[in-house]
mmCIF file of C-alpha atoms in Angstrom:
data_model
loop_
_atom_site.group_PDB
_atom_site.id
_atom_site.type_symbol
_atom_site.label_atom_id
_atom_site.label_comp_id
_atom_site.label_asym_id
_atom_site.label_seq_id
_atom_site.Cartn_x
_atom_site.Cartn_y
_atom_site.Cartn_z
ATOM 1 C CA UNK W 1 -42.034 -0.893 -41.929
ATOM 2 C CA UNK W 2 -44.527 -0.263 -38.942
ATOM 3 C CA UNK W 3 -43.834 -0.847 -35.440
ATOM 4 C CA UNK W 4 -46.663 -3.015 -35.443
ATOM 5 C CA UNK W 5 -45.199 -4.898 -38.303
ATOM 6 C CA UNK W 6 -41.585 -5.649 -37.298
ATOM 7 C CA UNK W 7 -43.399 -7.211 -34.169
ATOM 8 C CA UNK W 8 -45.453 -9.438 -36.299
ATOM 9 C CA UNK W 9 -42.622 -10.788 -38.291
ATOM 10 C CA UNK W 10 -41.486 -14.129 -37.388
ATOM 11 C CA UNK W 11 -37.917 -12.937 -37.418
ATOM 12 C CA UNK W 12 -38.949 -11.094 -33.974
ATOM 13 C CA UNK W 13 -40.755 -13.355 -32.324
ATOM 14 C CA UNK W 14 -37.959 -16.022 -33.092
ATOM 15 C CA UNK W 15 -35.193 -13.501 -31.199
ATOM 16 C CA UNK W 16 -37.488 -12.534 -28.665
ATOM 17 C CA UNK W 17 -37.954 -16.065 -28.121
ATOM 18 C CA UNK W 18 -33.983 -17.064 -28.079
ATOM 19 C CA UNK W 19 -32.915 -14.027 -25.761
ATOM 20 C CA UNK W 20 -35.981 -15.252 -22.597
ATOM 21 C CA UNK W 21 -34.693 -18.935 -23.365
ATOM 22 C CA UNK W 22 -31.078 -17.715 -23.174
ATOM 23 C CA UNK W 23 -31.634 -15.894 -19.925
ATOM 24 C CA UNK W 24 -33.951 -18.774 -18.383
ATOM 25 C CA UNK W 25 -30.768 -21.067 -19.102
ATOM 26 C CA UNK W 26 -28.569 -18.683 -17.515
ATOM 27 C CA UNK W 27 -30.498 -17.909 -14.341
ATOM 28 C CA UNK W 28 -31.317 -21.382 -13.407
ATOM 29 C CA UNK W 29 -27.544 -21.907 -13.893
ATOM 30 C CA UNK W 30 -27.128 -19.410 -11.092
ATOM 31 C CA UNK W 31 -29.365 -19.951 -9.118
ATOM 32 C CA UNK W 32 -27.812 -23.688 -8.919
ATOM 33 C CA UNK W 33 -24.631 -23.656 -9.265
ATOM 34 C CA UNK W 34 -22.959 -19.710 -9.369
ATOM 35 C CA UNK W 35 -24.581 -18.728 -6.295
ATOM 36 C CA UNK W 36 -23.680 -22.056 -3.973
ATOM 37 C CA UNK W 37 -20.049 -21.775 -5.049
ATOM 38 C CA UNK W 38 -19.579 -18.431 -5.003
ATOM 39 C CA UNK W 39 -20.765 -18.096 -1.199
ATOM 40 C CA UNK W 40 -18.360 -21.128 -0.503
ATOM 41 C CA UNK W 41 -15.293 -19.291 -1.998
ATOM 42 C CA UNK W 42 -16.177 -15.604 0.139
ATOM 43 C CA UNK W 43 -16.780 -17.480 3.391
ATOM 44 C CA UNK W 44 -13.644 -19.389 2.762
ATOM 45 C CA UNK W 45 -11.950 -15.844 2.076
ATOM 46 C CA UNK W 46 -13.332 -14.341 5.092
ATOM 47 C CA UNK W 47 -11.455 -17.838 6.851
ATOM 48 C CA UNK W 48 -7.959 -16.110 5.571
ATOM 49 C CA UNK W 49 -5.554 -15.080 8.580
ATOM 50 C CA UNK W 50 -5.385 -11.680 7.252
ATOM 51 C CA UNK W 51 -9.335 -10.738 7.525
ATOM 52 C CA UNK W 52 -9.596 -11.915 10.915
ATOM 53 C CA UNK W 53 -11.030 -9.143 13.544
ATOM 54 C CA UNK W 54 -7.718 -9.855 15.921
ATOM 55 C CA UNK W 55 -5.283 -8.383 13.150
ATOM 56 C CA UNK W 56 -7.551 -4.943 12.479
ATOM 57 C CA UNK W 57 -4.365 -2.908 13.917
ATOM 58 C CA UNK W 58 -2.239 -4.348 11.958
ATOM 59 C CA UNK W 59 -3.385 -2.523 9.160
ATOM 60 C CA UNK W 60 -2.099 0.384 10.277
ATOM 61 C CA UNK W 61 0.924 1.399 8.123
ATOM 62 C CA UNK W 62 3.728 4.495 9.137
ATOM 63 C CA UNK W 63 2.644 7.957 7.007
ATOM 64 C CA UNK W 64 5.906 8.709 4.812
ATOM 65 C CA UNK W 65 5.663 12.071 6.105
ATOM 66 C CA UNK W 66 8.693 13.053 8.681
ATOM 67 C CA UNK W 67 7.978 15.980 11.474
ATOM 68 C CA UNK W 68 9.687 19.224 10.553
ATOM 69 C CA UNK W 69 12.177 20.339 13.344
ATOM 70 C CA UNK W 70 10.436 23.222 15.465
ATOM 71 C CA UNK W 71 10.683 26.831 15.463
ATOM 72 C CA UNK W 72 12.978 27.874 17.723
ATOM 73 C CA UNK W 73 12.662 31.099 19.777
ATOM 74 C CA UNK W 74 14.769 34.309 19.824
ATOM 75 C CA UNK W 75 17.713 34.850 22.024
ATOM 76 C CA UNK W 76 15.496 37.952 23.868
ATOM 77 C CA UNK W 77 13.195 35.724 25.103
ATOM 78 C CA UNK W 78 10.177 36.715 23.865
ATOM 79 C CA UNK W 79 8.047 33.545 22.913
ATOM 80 C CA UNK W 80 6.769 34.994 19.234
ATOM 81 C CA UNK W 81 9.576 33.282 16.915
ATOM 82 C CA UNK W 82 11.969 35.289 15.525
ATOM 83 C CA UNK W 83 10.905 36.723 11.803
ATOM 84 C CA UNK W 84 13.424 36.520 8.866
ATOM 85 C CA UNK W 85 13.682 39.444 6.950
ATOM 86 C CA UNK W 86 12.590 39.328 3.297
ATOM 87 C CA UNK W 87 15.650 40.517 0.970
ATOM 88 C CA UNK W 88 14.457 41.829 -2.366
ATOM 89 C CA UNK W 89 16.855 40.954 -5.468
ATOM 90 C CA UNK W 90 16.341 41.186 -8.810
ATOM 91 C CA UNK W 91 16.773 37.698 -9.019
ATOM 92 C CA UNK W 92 13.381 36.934 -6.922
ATOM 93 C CA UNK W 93 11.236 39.605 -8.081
ATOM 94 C CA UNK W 94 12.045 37.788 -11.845
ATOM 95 C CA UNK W 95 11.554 34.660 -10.411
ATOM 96 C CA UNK W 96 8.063 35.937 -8.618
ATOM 97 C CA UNK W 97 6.834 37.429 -11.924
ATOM 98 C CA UNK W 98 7.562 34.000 -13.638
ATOM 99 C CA UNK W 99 5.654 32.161 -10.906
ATOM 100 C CA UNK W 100 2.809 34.397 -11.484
ATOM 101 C CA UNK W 101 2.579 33.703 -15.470
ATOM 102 C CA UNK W 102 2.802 29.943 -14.871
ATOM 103 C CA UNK W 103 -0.780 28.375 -14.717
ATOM 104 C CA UNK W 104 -1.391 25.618 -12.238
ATOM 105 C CA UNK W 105 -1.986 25.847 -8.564
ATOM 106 C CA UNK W 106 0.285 25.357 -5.255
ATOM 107 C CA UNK W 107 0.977 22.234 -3.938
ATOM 108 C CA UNK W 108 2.329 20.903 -0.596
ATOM 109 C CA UNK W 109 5.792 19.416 -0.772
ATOM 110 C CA UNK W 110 6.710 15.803 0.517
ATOM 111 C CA UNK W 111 10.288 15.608 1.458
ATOM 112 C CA UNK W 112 10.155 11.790 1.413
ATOM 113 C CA UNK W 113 8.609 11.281 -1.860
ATOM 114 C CA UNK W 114 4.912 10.013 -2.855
ATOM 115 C CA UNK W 115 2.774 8.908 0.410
ATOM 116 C CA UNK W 116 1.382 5.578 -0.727
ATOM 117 C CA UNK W 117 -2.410 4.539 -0.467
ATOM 118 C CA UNK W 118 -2.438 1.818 2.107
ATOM 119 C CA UNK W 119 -1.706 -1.695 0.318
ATOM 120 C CA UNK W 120 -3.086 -3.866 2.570
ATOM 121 C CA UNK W 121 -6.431 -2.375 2.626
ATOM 122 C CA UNK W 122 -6.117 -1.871 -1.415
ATOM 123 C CA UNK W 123 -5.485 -5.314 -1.666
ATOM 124 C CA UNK W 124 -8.662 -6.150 0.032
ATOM 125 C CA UNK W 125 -10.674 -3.230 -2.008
ATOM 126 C CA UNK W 126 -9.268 -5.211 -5.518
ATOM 127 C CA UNK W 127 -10.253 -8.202 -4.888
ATOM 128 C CA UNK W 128 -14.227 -7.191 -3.386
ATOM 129 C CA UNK W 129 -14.527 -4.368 -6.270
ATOM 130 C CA UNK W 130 -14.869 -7.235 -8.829
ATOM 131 C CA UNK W 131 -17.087 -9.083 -6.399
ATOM 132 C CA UNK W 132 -19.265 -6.466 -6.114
ATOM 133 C CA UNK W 133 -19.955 -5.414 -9.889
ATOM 134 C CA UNK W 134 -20.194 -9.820 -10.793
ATOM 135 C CA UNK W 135 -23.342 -9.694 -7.969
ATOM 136 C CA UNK W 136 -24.404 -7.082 -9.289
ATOM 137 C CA UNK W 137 -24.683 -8.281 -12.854
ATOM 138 C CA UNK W 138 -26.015 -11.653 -12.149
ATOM 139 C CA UNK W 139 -28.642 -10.254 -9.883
ATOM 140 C CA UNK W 140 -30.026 -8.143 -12.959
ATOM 141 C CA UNK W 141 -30.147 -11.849 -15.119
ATOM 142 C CA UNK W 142 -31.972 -13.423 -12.396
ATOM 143 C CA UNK W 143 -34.208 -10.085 -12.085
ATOM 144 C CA UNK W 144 -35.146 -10.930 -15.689
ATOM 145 C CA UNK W 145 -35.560 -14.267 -15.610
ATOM 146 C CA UNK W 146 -38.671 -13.421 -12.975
ATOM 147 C CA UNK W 147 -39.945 -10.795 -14.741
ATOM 148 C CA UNK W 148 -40.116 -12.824 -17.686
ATOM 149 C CA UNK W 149 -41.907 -15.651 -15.294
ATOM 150 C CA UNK W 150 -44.638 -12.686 -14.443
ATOM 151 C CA UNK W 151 -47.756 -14.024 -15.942
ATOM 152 C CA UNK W 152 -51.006 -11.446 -17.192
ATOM 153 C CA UNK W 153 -52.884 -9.208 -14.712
ATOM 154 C CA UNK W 154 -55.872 -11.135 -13.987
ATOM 155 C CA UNK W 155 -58.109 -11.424 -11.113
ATOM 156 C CA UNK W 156 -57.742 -13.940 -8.293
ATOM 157 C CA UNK W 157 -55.177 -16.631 -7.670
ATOM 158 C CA UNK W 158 -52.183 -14.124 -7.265
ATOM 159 C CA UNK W 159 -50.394 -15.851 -4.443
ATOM 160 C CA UNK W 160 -48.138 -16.950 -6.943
ATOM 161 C CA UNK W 161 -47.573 -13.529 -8.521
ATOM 162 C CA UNK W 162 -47.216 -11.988 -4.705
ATOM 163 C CA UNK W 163 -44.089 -14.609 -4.376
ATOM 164 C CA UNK W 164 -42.793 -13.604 -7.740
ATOM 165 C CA UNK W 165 -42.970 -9.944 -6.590
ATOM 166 C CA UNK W 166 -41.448 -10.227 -3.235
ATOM 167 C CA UNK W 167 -38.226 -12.394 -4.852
ATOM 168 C CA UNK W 168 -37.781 -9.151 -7.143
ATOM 169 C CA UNK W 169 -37.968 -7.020 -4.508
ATOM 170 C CA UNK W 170 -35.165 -9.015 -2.552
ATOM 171 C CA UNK W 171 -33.314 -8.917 -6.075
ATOM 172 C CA UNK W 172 -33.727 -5.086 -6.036
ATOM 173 C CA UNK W 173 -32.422 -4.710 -2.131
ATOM 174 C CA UNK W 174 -29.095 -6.470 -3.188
ATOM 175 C CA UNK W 175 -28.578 -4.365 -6.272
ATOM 176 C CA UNK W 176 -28.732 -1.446 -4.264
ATOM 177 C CA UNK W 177 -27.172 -2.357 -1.276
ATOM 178 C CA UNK W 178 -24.401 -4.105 -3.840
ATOM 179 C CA UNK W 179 -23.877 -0.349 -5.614
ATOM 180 C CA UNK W 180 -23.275 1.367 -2.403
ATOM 181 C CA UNK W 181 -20.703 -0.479 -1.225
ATOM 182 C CA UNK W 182 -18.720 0.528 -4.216
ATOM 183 C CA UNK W 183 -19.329 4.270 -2.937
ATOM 184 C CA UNK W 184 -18.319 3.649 0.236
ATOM 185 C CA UNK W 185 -15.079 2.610 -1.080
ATOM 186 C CA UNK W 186 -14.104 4.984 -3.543
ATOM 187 C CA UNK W 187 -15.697 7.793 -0.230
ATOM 188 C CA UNK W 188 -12.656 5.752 2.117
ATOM 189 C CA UNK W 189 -9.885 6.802 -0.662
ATOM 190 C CA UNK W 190 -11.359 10.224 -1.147
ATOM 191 C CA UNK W 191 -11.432 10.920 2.845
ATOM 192 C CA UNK W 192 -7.574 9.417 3.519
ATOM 193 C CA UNK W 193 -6.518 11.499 0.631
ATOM 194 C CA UNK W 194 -7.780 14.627 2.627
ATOM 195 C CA UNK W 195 -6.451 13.783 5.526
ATOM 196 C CA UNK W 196 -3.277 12.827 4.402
ATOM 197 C CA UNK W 197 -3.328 16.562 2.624
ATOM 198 C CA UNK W 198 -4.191 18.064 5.885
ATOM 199 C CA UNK W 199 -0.926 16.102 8.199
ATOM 200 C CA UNK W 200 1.315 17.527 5.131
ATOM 201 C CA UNK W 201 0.256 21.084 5.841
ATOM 202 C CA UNK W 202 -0.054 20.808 9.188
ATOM 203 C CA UNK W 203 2.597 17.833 10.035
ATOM 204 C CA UNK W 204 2.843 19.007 13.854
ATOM 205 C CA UNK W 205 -0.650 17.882 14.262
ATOM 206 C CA UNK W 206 -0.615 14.693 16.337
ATOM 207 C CA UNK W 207 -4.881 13.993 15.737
ATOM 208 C CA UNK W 208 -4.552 14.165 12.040
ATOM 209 C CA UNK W 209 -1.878 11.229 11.591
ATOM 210 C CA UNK W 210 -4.037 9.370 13.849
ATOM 211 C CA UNK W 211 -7.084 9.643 12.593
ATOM 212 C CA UNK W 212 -5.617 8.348 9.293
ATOM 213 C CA UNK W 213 -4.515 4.973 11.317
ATOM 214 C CA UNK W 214 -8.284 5.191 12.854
ATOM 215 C CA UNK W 215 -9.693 5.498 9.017
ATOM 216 C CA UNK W 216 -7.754 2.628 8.048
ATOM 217 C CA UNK W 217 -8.744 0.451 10.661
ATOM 218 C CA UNK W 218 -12.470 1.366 9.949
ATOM 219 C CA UNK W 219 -12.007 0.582 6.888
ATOM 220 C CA UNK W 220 -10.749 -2.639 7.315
ATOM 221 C CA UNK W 221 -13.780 -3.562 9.111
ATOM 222 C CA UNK W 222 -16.041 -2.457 6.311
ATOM 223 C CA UNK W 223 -14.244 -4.260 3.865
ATOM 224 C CA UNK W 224 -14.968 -7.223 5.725
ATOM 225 C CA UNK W 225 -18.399 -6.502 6.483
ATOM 226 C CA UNK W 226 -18.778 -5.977 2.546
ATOM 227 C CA UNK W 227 -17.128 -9.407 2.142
ATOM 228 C CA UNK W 228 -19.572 -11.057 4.888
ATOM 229 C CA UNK W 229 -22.537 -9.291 3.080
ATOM 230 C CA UNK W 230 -21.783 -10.445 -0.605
ATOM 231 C CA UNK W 231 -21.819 -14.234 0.922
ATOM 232 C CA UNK W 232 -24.810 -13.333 2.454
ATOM 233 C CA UNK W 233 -26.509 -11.762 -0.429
ATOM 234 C CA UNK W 234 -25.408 -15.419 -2.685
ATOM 235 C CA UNK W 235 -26.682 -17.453 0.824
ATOM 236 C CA UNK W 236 -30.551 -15.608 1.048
ATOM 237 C CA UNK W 237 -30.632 -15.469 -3.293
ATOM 238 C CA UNK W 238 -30.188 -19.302 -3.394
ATOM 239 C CA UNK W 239 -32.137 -20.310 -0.529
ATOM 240 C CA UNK W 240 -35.635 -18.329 -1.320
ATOM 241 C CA UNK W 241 -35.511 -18.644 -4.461
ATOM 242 C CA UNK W 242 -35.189 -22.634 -4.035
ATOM 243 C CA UNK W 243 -37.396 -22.699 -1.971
ATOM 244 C CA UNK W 244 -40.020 -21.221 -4.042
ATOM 245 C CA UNK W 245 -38.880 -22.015 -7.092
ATOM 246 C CA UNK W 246 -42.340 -23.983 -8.111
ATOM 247 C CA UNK W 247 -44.317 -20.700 -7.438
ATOM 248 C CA UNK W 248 -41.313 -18.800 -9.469
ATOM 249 C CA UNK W 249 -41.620 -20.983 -12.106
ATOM 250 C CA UNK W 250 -45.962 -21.613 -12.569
ATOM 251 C CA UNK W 251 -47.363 -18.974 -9.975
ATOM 252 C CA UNK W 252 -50.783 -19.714 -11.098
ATOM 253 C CA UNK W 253 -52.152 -23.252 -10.812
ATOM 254 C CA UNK W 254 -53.815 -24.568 -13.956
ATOM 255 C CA UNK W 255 -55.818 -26.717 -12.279
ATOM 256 C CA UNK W 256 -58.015 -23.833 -10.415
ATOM 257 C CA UNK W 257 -57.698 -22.212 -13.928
ATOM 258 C CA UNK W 258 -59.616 -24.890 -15.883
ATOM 259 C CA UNK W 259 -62.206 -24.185 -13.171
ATOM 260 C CA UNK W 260 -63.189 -21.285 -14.488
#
C-alpha cells in the first residue's frame, strides 16, 4: 500500500486524530495545573535551611587524603635530599618483568581508602537531575501542543501566528538552557575528579586542596541558581502562555475571515 494510501485510510486519520487530542489534554493540564505546583514545590525547596547563601562554606568537606611526612635532608648538609640506592635482586627484576606483562595502567595510591564525591552537593545534584530532564519533557508536550495550534500559511491576519511563534521560541530557550545545566553538572564531577587526582600526586600542594573546597562552593551556588532557574522557567511558561492563551488557542479571528 502507497504512502498516499495509508494516509487516506480512516484508520490514520482516526490515530492522528487521538495522539493531537491526547497531547491537547495533556498540555492544557500543564499549563494549569503541573506548572503552578511545580514552581510552588522548587521555591519552597530553595526556602530549605540547607540552600541558603549563608551556609555556602559549609559545604566544604575534609579531602581523605593525609600529607606525606617530608623529605628530610642529609647529615652533610647539602639541601638536595639524600638518594637511596637501588639494590638489584633477582627477586625485583622477576617482579619488574611481571609488572611489565600485566596490562593496565599506573594508578596513584590512597593510603586512607576511596576519596568520596562530596555528599552534600550530590544530594543537591539528585534531586535537580530529575528536575531538569521532567522540564525538559513537558516543555517538548507543550511545544507540540502549539505546533499543532499553527494554522495554514496564508496572507494577512498573522498576529496570532507571530504570538504562537514567539511562545515556541520561549519553549525552545528553556529546552536548551534546561539541557545545559545537566552538562554543567556532570563538567563539576569531571573537574573535582581531576583535581582530586592532581592533590594525590602532588599532596604537598596547598592550592590544589583548596581549590577543590573553592569548586565545591561554586558549585553549590550553581546548583542553586539551577534550582532558582527551573522555578523560573515553570513561573514565565505559565504566565505567557495564560496570558495569551486565546491567541494560542484561535490565532486567526473568524470574524475578519468571513470578510473575505
Amino acid at each position: 500500500m502507497c504512502v498516499w494510501c495509508i494516509r487516506r485510510h480512516p484508520c490514520y486519520n482516526s490515530t492522528i486524530k487521538t495522539f493531537k487530542d491526547d497531547i491537547t489534554k495533556e498540555a492544557e493540564h500543564l499549563i494549569n495545573d503541573f506548572f503552578p505546583r511545580k514552581c510552588i514545590e522548587l521555591n519552597e525547596y530553595l526556602k530549605e535551611d540547607h540552600m541558603q547563601l549563608s551556609n555556602s562554606s559549609s559545604v566544604i568537606v575534609p579531602i581523605n587524603l593525609p600529607i606525606p611526612d617530608p623529605v628530610l635532608n642529609n647529615d652533610s648538609g647539602d639541601a638536595t635530599p639524600a638518594k637511596k640506592r637501588r639494590v638489584i635482586t633477582e627477586e625485583s627484576n622477576h617482579a619488574e618483568s611481571i609488572s611489565k606483562n600485566i596490562p593496565g595502567t599506573k594508578v596513584f595510591t590512597f593510603p586512607n581508602g576511596t576519596i568520596p564525591c562530596n555528599e552534600h552537593l550530590k544530594k543537591m545534584a539528585d534531586y535537580l537531575k530529575p528536575e531538569v530532564r521532567t522540564l525538559i519533557e513537558k516543555c517538548n508536550t507543550v511545544r507540540m501542543w502549539v505546533t499543532h495550534l499553527i494554522p495554514k500559511i496564508e496572507d494577512g491576519n498573522n498576529f496570532g501566528v507571530s504570538i504562537q511563534e514567539e511562545t515556541l521560541g520561549e519553549i525552545r530557550q528553556v529546552e536548551s538552557e534546561s539541557s545545559g545545566f545537566l552538562d554543567q553538572i556532570a563538567k563539576y564531577y569531571c573537574t573535582r575528579a581531576q583535581i582530586v587526582a592532581k592533590v594525590a600526586k602532588y599532596p604537598h600542594v596547598g592550592d590544589y586542596r583548596q581549590f577543590i573546597n573553592e569548586i565545591d562552593e561554586k558549585e553549590f551556588l550553581c546548583l542553586r541558581m539551577i534550582a532558582a532557574e527551573l522555578r523560573n522557567h515553570y513561573s514565565v511558561l505559565h504566565d505567557m502562555i495564560l496570558k495569551n492563551i486565546e491567541k494560542i488557542k484561535k490565532p486567526r479571528n473568524v470574524n475578519i475571515d468571513g470578510m473575505y
